[in-house]
Amino acid sequence: MNTPLSPIEQLRLDLSDLDWVTDPSRIQRLSQDFSWFSPVLTRQLEGKVADAVVRPRTEEHIRRVVSACARLKVPLTIRGSGTGNYGQTTPLAGGVVLDMTGYNQLLWVRPGVARAQAGIRLHEIEKAAQPLGQELRCMPSTFRSATLGGLFGGGFGGVGSINYGPLAARGNVVGLKAMSIETEPQVVELRGAEALHMHHLWGTNGLVLELEIALAPAQPWLETLSVFDDFDAALAFADALARAPGLAKREVAFLASPVPDHLTQLAEHLPKGCHAVLSLVAEAGEEELNALVAAHGGRVSYRRTAEEVAKSHRTLMEFTWNHTTLHALRVDKNLTYLQTTFTPGEYVRQITELSRRYEGEVLMHAEFLRNLEGQLNCSALQLVRFTTEERLQQIIDEHRAYGVRINNPHTFIVEDGKAGGELPAASLAMKARFDPLSLLNPGKLRGWPAPEAVR
C-alpha cells in the first residue's frame, strides 16, 4: 500500500515546475534572519526551520503557491533578504518559506514616487532614481541587500529619517498591492493610511506584492566623521547639526565612547576613547559644517565627497543604525542591543543621564530623526554588555520606568516588541481580511497561535 503524501510532499508535487530549495542547509539558512543579535531570540528560535522554501518569480507563481498552501493548510512565512532582527522570517510551525527575492522588478519611477515589486533590493531603486535627480526618502543601513517588502514588513526608519521621519510617517508609503491567503486568492490595492495597517507586522496580516513609495530630491552628500574628547560637546554638536535648518543633511548619528572603538574598519579615523558624530551633509554646506565642528571643540577626521564614495563603493551609511551593532558584534560577541525612543525636547538630557547611569554596561548610539509628528528626536540603538536574560529585562524595565520608550528587540511576538502593546483594531481587521485561515507567519501574533507543524 502506498504511503499517503504529506502536505509538503503534495505541495511540491503539485508545483514541481517552480524553483524549490531542496538542500537542507540552505533551507535552514533561509529560515533565519539576524535574530542572533539577541541572545534571547537565539535560544528561543533554536531548531525552528521551514519544511520547504520556494522562490517565485511572477505574480502567477505566487498565486499558485498561496492557493495550494491554503488548500492544504500549510503555514506560509514571507521572506525578503532576511536582514531583520526579530526572527520575522523564522517559521515557528514549519511549512513553506516564500522567498520573494526573485520577484524584484522596478515597475516605474516618476517625479517624487516609484513603484516596484516587493523583492527588489533597495539599492536598485536608489540606482534607478538617482539619474532622475531623486533618491530614497528612508534607507536602512542594509540597503545593499534589504528588499522593499522586507523594509515595509519589518523595518522602521534609517538614513533620511532625519528629514522624512520613519517609513510610517504619512506620505512615505503611497500605496501597495496585496494578495489574500485563500484557495482563490484576491489581489487588492490599498492606498495611503490603509496600506500602513500592514506595515511592521512581519508579514503576519498580508502578503505584499508591490509597493509605491515617495522619493526625495537627490543631493551630493559629503560623508564625515567628527571626533571629540568630551561627551557633552559631541552630543551638543550632533544636536546643533541636526537642528540647523539651513544645512541639508541625510544622516546624523552620535556614537559615544567606547562605541567607536568597535568600528575597527574605521579605526584610523577614530582615536581610541573618542566620541564621534557620523554625518551626511550636502556638499554645499561643508564650510558651515566645519565651523560648527570647530565651535564645539572637535575635528573632522574623515571626509569623502559623493564622487569619492561612488568610486570606492564604500559608504559611512553602513556604519549607522543597526549596522553599528553588527560591526560591534564582530568585535565582541557578548554584546547585544536595545531600541529606545527618547522624548522630543528632552533627548539631550535623557541621553546624558542614561549614559552615566549605565556607564560601561549600556553604550550609547543615538540616531537623529523626525518622529511621526515631524518633531526632531533621537532613537537609540544602544549596545548592551549581556550578562543574563534577567538583567537584560531589568535594564528594559528601568528604561521604561525612567520615561523613555523601549521597543523590545528580544521577542518574536509582534505585540510584545511594540511599546504600545496591543495592535490597532484596523491591523487586526486586515489580518482577518487577508489571512482568514491564519496561515501567515503563525505564532508571531498573540491572538493567532501557531498551528501544529504540517510535516
Coordinates of C-alpha atoms in Angstrom, one line a residue:
M1 CA 0.0 0.0 0.0
N2 CA 1.4 3.4 -0.9
T3 CA 2.0 5.8 2.0
P4 CA -0.1 8.9 1.7
L5 CA 1.8 12.1 0.8
S6 CA 2.4 14.7 3.4
P7 CA 1.0 18.2 2.7
I8 CA 4.6 19.4 1.9
E9 CA 5.2 16.5 -0.5
Q10 CA 1.9 17.1 -2.1
L11 CA 2.6 20.8 -2.4
R12 CA 6.0 20.2 -4.1
L13 CA 4.5 17.6 -6.4
D14 CA 1.6 19.9 -7.5
L15 CA 4.0 22.8 -8.1
S16 CA 7.0 20.9 -9.3
D17 CA 7.8 23.4 -12.1
L18 CA 8.6 26.2 -9.5
D19 CA 12.0 26.9 -8.0
W20 CA 12.2 24.9 -4.8
V21 CA 15.2 24.9 -2.5
T22 CA 16.0 21.4 -1.6
D23 CA 19.3 21.5 0.2
P24 CA 18.7 21.2 4.0
S25 CA 21.5 23.6 4.9
R26 CA 20.1 26.2 2.6
I27 CA 16.6 25.7 3.9
Q28 CA 17.9 26.2 7.4
R29 CA 19.7 29.4 6.4
L30 CA 16.6 30.7 4.7
S31 CA 14.6 30.0 7.9
Q32 CA 16.8 32.5 9.8
D33 CA 17.4 36.3 9.9
F34 CA 19.7 38.4 12.1
S35 CA 17.8 37.4 15.3
W36 CA 21.2 36.2 16.6
F37 CA 21.8 39.8 17.6
S38 CA 19.7 38.8 20.6
P39 CA 20.8 36.0 22.9
V40 CA 17.2 35.6 24.0
L41 CA 15.9 35.0 20.5
T42 CA 18.9 32.8 19.7
R43 CA 17.7 30.5 22.5
Q44 CA 14.0 30.7 21.7
L45 CA 14.2 30.1 18.0
E46 CA 16.8 27.3 18.0
G47 CA 15.7 24.4 15.8
K48 CA 12.9 26.3 14.1
V49 CA 13.1 25.6 10.4
A50 CA 10.9 25.5 7.3
D51 CA 9.9 22.3 5.7
A52 CA 10.4 23.8 2.2
V53 CA 11.5 27.1 0.5
V54 CA 10.1 28.3 -2.8
R55 CA 11.3 31.2 -4.9
P56 CA 8.5 32.6 -7.1
R57 CA 9.3 35.0 -10.0
T58 CA 5.9 36.1 -11.2
E59 CA 2.6 37.0 -9.6
E60 CA 1.1 33.9 -11.1
H61 CA 3.8 31.8 -9.3
I62 CA 2.9 33.5 -6.0
R63 CA -0.8 32.9 -6.6
R64 CA -0.3 29.2 -7.2
V65 CA 1.8 28.8 -4.1
V66 CA -0.7 30.7 -2.0
S67 CA -3.7 28.8 -3.4
A68 CA -2.0 25.4 -2.8
C69 CA -0.9 26.3 0.8
A70 CA -4.5 27.5 1.6
R71 CA -6.0 24.3 0.2
L72 CA -3.5 22.1 2.1
K73 CA -3.5 24.3 5.3
V74 CA 0.3 24.8 5.1
P75 CA 1.7 27.7 7.0
L76 CA 3.4 30.4 4.9
T77 CA 6.2 32.7 6.0
I78 CA 7.2 35.5 3.7
R79 CA 10.9 36.4 3.4
G80 CA 12.9 39.1 1.8
S81 CA 16.7 39.0 2.3
G82 CA 16.5 38.2 6.0
T83 CA 18.1 41.4 7.2
G84 CA 15.6 41.8 10.1
N85 CA 16.5 41.2 13.7
Y86 CA 13.5 39.7 15.4
G87 CA 13.0 36.3 13.9
Q88 CA 10.4 37.7 11.5
T89 CA 11.4 35.1 8.8
T90 CA 11.8 32.2 11.2
P91 CA 8.8 29.8 10.8
L92 CA 7.5 28.6 14.2
A93 CA 5.4 25.8 12.7
G94 CA 7.4 24.7 9.7
G95 CA 5.6 25.0 6.5
V96 CA 6.8 27.0 3.5
V97 CA 9.1 30.0 3.4
L98 CA 8.1 32.2 0.4
D99 CA 11.4 33.8 -0.7
M100 CA 10.4 36.9 -2.6
T101 CA 13.9 38.0 -3.8
G102 CA 13.2 36.7 -7.3
Y103 CA 10.1 38.9 -7.6
N104 CA 12.1 42.0 -8.0
Q105 CA 11.1 44.2 -10.9
L106 CA 11.3 48.0 -10.8
L107 CA 7.9 49.0 -12.3
W108 CA 8.4 52.7 -12.8
V109 CA 10.0 55.9 -11.4
R110 CA 8.2 59.2 -11.7
P111 CA 8.8 62.7 -10.1
G112 CA 8.6 62.1 -6.4
V113 CA 7.4 58.5 -6.5
A114 CA 8.5 55.0 -7.5
R115 CA 6.7 51.6 -7.7
A116 CA 8.4 48.2 -7.6
Q117 CA 7.8 44.5 -6.7
A118 CA 8.3 43.6 -3.1
G119 CA 11.5 41.6 -3.7
I120 CA 13.6 44.4 -5.2
R121 CA 16.7 45.4 -3.3
L122 CA 16.6 48.9 -2.1
H123 CA 19.8 50.0 -3.7
E124 CA 18.3 49.1 -7.1
I125 CA 15.6 51.6 -6.6
E126 CA 18.2 54.2 -5.5
K127 CA 20.3 53.5 -8.5
A128 CA 17.4 53.9 -10.9
A129 CA 16.2 57.1 -9.2
Q130 CA 19.5 59.0 -9.0
P131 CA 19.9 59.7 -12.7
L132 CA 16.5 61.4 -12.5
G133 CA 17.7 63.6 -9.6
Q134 CA 15.9 61.5 -6.9
E135 CA 16.7 59.2 -4.1
L136 CA 15.0 57.1 -1.4
R137 CA 13.5 59.0 1.5
C138 CA 14.3 56.3 4.0
M139 CA 17.0 53.7 3.6
P140 CA 18.2 51.2 6.2
S141 CA 21.9 50.6 6.6
T142 CA 21.3 47.2 5.0
F143 CA 20.2 48.8 1.8
R144 CA 22.5 46.8 -0.4
S145 CA 20.7 43.5 0.4
A146 CA 17.4 44.5 2.1
T147 CA 14.3 44.3 0.0
L148 CA 11.5 46.8 -0.4
G149 CA 8.9 44.4 1.0
G150 CA 11.3 43.5 3.9
L151 CA 11.7 47.1 4.8
F152 CA 7.9 47.6 4.8
G153 CA 7.1 44.4 6.7
G154 CA 9.8 44.5 9.3
G155 CA 11.7 47.9 9.1
F156 CA 11.3 51.2 10.8
G157 CA 13.5 54.0 9.5
G158 CA 17.0 54.7 8.5
V159 CA 19.2 57.1 6.6
G160 CA 17.0 60.0 5.5
S161 CA 14.6 59.7 8.5
I162 CA 16.1 63.0 9.9
N163 CA 14.2 64.7 7.1
Y164 CA 11.2 62.4 6.4
G165 CA 10.6 60.5 9.6
P166 CA 10.1 56.8 9.8
L167 CA 8.6 54.8 7.0
A168 CA 5.2 55.0 8.7
A169 CA 5.1 58.8 8.5
R170 CA 2.2 60.0 6.4
G171 CA 3.2 60.3 2.7
N172 CA 6.2 58.0 2.7
V173 CA 4.2 54.9 1.6
V174 CA 1.8 55.9 -1.2
G175 CA 0.2 52.5 -1.7
L176 CA 0.6 48.8 -2.2
K177 CA -0.8 45.7 -3.8
A178 CA -1.5 42.7 -1.6
M179 CA -2.8 39.2 -2.0
S180 CA -5.1 37.3 0.4
I181 CA -4.2 33.8 1.6
E182 CA -7.1 31.8 0.2
T183 CA -7.7 28.9 -2.2
E184 CA -8.9 31.6 -4.6
P185 CA -6.5 34.5 -3.7
Q186 CA -7.8 38.0 -4.0
V187 CA -5.5 40.9 -5.2
V188 CA -6.3 44.3 -3.7
E189 CA -4.8 47.8 -4.0
L190 CA -4.5 49.7 -0.7
R191 CA -3.7 53.4 -0.6
G192 CA -2.3 55.8 1.9
A193 CA -3.2 55.2 5.6
E194 CA -5.0 51.9 4.8
A195 CA -1.7 50.4 3.4
L196 CA 0.1 51.2 6.6
H197 CA -2.1 48.7 8.5
M198 CA 0.2 46.0 7.1
H199 CA 3.4 47.9 8.0
H200 CA 5.9 46.5 10.5
L201 CA 3.8 43.4 11.2
W202 CA 6.3 40.9 9.9
G203 CA 4.1 39.6 7.1
T204 CA 1.5 38.3 9.6
N205 CA -1.5 40.1 8.2
G206 CA -1.0 40.3 4.4
L207 CA 1.2 39.3 1.5
V208 CA 2.5 42.4 -0.2
L209 CA 3.2 42.1 -3.9
E210 CA 4.1 45.7 -4.9
L211 CA 4.8 49.0 -3.1
E212 CA 4.6 52.6 -4.2
I213 CA 6.9 54.8 -2.2
A214 CA 7.7 58.6 -2.2
L215 CA 11.1 59.8 -3.3
A216 CA 13.2 62.8 -2.3
P217 CA 15.3 65.2 -4.3
A218 CA 18.8 63.8 -4.6
Q219 CA 21.9 65.7 -3.2
P220 CA 25.6 65.1 -3.4
W221 CA 26.2 64.1 0.2
L222 CA 29.5 64.7 1.9
E223 CA 30.3 61.9 4.4
T224 CA 32.2 62.8 7.5
L225 CA 33.3 61.6 10.9
S226 CA 33.8 64.3 13.6
V227 CA 35.6 63.3 16.7
F228 CA 35.6 64.8 20.2
D229 CA 37.3 64.3 23.6
D230 CA 34.2 65.3 25.5
F231 CA 30.8 63.5 25.6
D232 CA 28.8 66.7 26.2
A233 CA 30.5 68.6 23.4
A234 CA 30.0 65.7 20.9
L235 CA 26.3 65.4 21.8
A236 CA 25.8 69.2 21.7
F237 CA 27.4 69.3 18.2
A238 CA 25.2 66.4 17.0
D239 CA 22.1 68.2 18.3
A240 CA 23.2 71.5 16.8
L241 CA 23.9 69.9 13.4
A242 CA 20.5 68.0 13.4
R243 CA 18.7 71.2 14.3
A244 CA 20.4 73.5 11.8
P245 CA 17.7 74.3 9.3
G246 CA 20.0 75.7 6.6
L247 CA 22.2 72.7 6.5
A248 CA 20.7 70.0 4.3
K249 CA 21.5 66.6 5.7
R250 CA 20.7 62.9 5.3
E251 CA 22.1 61.4 8.4
V252 CA 23.4 62.3 11.9
A253 CA 24.5 59.6 14.3
F254 CA 26.0 60.1 17.8
L255 CA 28.5 57.4 18.9
A256 CA 29.6 57.7 22.5
S257 CA 32.8 56.2 23.7
P258 CA 33.5 53.2 23.6
V259 CA 31.2 52.5 20.7
P260 CA 33.7 54.0 18.1
D261 CA 36.4 51.6 19.4
H262 CA 34.3 48.7 18.0
L263 CA 34.2 50.1 14.4
T264 CA 37.6 48.6 13.5
Q265 CA 37.3 49.3 9.8
L266 CA 37.4 53.0 10.6
A267 CA 40.0 52.7 13.4
E268 CA 42.5 55.1 11.7
H269 CA 39.9 57.8 11.8
L270 CA 38.5 57.2 15.3
P271 CA 41.1 57.8 18.1
K272 CA 40.9 55.4 21.0
G273 CA 38.3 56.6 23.5
C274 CA 36.8 59.3 21.3
H275 CA 33.2 60.3 21.0
A276 CA 32.2 60.5 17.3
V277 CA 29.4 62.0 15.2
L278 CA 28.8 60.5 11.8
S279 CA 27.0 62.7 9.3
L280 CA 25.9 63.0 5.7
V281 CA 25.6 66.7 4.8
A282 CA 25.1 68.3 1.4
E283 CA 28.5 69.2 -0.1
A284 CA 27.4 72.9 -0.4
G285 CA 27.3 73.0 3.4
E286 CA 30.8 71.8 4.2
E287 CA 32.1 75.2 5.3
E288 CA 29.3 75.6 7.8
L289 CA 29.7 72.1 9.0
N290 CA 33.4 72.6 9.7
A291 CA 32.7 75.8 11.6
L292 CA 30.1 74.0 13.7
V293 CA 32.6 71.2 14.5
A294 CA 35.3 73.7 15.5
A295 CA 32.8 75.7 17.6
H296 CA 32.2 72.5 19.7
G297 CA 35.9 71.7 20.1
G298 CA 36.0 68.8 17.7
R299 CA 37.7 68.0 14.4
V300 CA 36.8 66.2 11.2
S301 CA 38.8 63.0 11.0
Y302 CA 37.2 61.5 7.9
R303 CA 35.8 63.2 4.8
R304 CA 34.6 61.8 1.5
T305 CA 32.8 63.6 -1.3
A306 CA 29.8 62.0 -3.1
E307 CA 32.1 61.3 -6.1
E308 CA 34.7 59.6 -3.9
V309 CA 32.0 57.5 -2.2
A310 CA 30.6 56.4 -5.5
K311 CA 34.1 55.4 -6.8
S312 CA 35.0 53.5 -3.7
H313 CA 31.7 51.7 -3.2
R314 CA 32.2 52.3 0.5
T315 CA 29.8 54.5 2.5
L316 CA 29.5 55.5 6.1
M317 CA 25.8 54.7 5.9
E318 CA 26.9 51.1 6.5
F319 CA 28.2 52.1 10.0
T320 CA 24.8 53.6 11.1
W321 CA 21.6 52.3 12.5
N322 CA 21.8 48.5 13.3
H323 CA 25.0 48.2 11.2
T324 CA 26.7 49.7 14.1
T325 CA 25.5 46.8 16.2
L326 CA 26.7 44.3 13.5
H327 CA 30.2 45.8 13.4
A328 CA 30.4 45.8 17.2
L329 CA 29.3 42.2 17.5
R330 CA 32.1 41.2 15.2
V331 CA 34.5 42.6 17.8
D332 CA 32.7 41.5 21.0
K333 CA 30.2 38.6 20.8
N334 CA 29.0 39.4 24.3
L335 CA 27.2 42.5 23.2
T336 CA 23.5 42.8 22.3
Y337 CA 21.3 45.9 21.9
L338 CA 18.3 48.0 22.8
Q339 CA 15.8 50.1 20.8
T340 CA 15.0 53.3 22.6
T341 CA 12.9 56.3 21.6
F342 CA 13.5 59.5 23.6
T343 CA 11.3 62.5 24.2
P344 CA 11.3 65.4 21.8
G345 CA 12.9 68.4 23.6
E346 CA 14.3 66.2 26.4
Y347 CA 16.5 63.8 24.5
V348 CA 19.9 65.5 25.3
R349 CA 19.2 65.3 29.0
Q350 CA 17.9 61.7 28.7
I351 CA 20.8 60.5 26.7
T352 CA 23.2 62.1 29.1
E353 CA 21.6 60.8 32.2
L354 CA 21.1 57.3 30.9
S355 CA 24.7 57.1 29.6
R356 CA 26.0 58.0 33.0
R357 CA 23.6 55.7 34.8
Y358 CA 24.7 52.6 32.8
E359 CA 28.3 53.6 32.1
G360 CA 30.2 50.6 30.9
E361 CA 27.1 48.4 30.5
V362 CA 24.8 50.2 28.1
L363 CA 26.8 52.1 25.4
M364 CA 25.1 55.0 23.7
H365 CA 24.5 55.0 20.0
A366 CA 21.7 57.5 19.0
E367 CA 20.2 58.3 15.6
F368 CA 18.6 61.7 14.9
L369 CA 15.2 61.6 13.1
R370 CA 11.8 63.2 12.8
N371 CA 9.0 61.5 14.5
L372 CA 5.5 60.9 13.1
E373 CA 4.5 64.4 14.1
G374 CA 7.6 65.9 12.4
Q375 CA 9.4 66.8 15.7
L376 CA 13.2 66.3 15.9
N377 CA 14.0 63.5 18.2
C378 CA 16.5 60.7 18.8
S379 CA 16.1 56.9 18.5
A380 CA 18.9 55.0 20.1
L381 CA 20.3 51.6 19.3
Q382 CA 22.4 51.2 22.4
L383 CA 24.9 48.4 22.7
V384 CA 24.5 46.3 25.9
R385 CA 27.0 44.1 27.6
F386 CA 25.0 41.0 28.0
T387 CA 25.2 39.0 31.3
T388 CA 21.8 37.3 31.9
E389 CA 18.3 37.5 30.4
E390 CA 17.1 38.6 33.8
R391 CA 19.5 41.6 33.9
L392 CA 18.6 42.5 30.3
Q393 CA 14.9 42.6 31.2
Q394 CA 15.7 44.7 34.2
I395 CA 17.5 47.2 32.1
I396 CA 14.5 47.4 29.7
D397 CA 12.1 47.8 32.7
E398 CA 14.3 50.5 34.2
H399 CA 14.4 52.5 31.0
R400 CA 10.6 52.4 30.7
A401 CA 10.3 53.4 34.3
Y402 CA 12.6 56.4 33.6
G403 CA 10.1 57.5 31.0
V404 CA 11.6 56.6 27.6
R405 CA 10.1 54.2 25.1
I406 CA 11.6 50.8 24.6
N407 CA 10.6 48.6 21.6
N408 CA 11.8 45.3 22.8
P409 CA 14.1 43.6 20.2
H410 CA 14.3 40.4 22.2
T411 CA 10.9 39.0 21.4
F412 CA 9.4 37.3 18.3
I413 CA 5.8 38.3 19.3
V414 CA 4.8 41.4 17.4
E415 CA 2.7 43.0 20.2
D416 CA 5.4 42.4 22.8
G417 CA 8.0 44.1 20.7
K418 CA 5.9 47.3 20.5
A419 CA 6.0 49.7 23.4
G420 CA 2.3 50.3 23.0
G421 CA 1.4 46.7 23.4
E422 CA -1.9 45.8 21.6
L423 CA -2.3 46.3 17.9
P424 CA -4.8 48.7 16.4
A425 CA -8.2 47.2 15.5
A426 CA -7.6 48.1 11.9
S427 CA -4.4 46.0 11.7
L428 CA -6.3 43.0 13.3
A429 CA -9.1 43.5 10.8
M430 CA -6.6 43.4 8.0
K431 CA -5.4 40.1 9.4
A432 CA -8.9 38.6 9.3
R433 CA -9.4 40.0 5.8
F434 CA -6.2 38.9 4.1
D435 CA -5.4 35.7 6.2
P436 CA -8.7 34.1 7.1
L437 CA -7.1 30.7 7.6
S438 CA -4.4 32.1 9.9
L439 CA -1.5 30.7 7.8
L440 CA 0.7 33.7 7.6
N441 CA 3.8 33.5 9.8
P442 CA 1.7 31.8 12.5
G443 CA 2.7 32.2 16.2
K444 CA 4.0 35.8 15.9
L445 CA 0.7 37.4 16.9
R446 CA -0.7 36.6 20.4
G447 CA -4.3 36.2 19.2
W448 CA -3.3 33.7 16.5
P449 CA -1.2 30.9 18.0
A450 CA 0.9 28.7 15.8
P451 CA -0.8 25.6 14.4
E452 CA 0.9 22.3 14.8
A453 CA 3.6 21.5 12.3
V454 CA 2.4 20.0 9.0
R455 CA 5.2 17.7 8.1

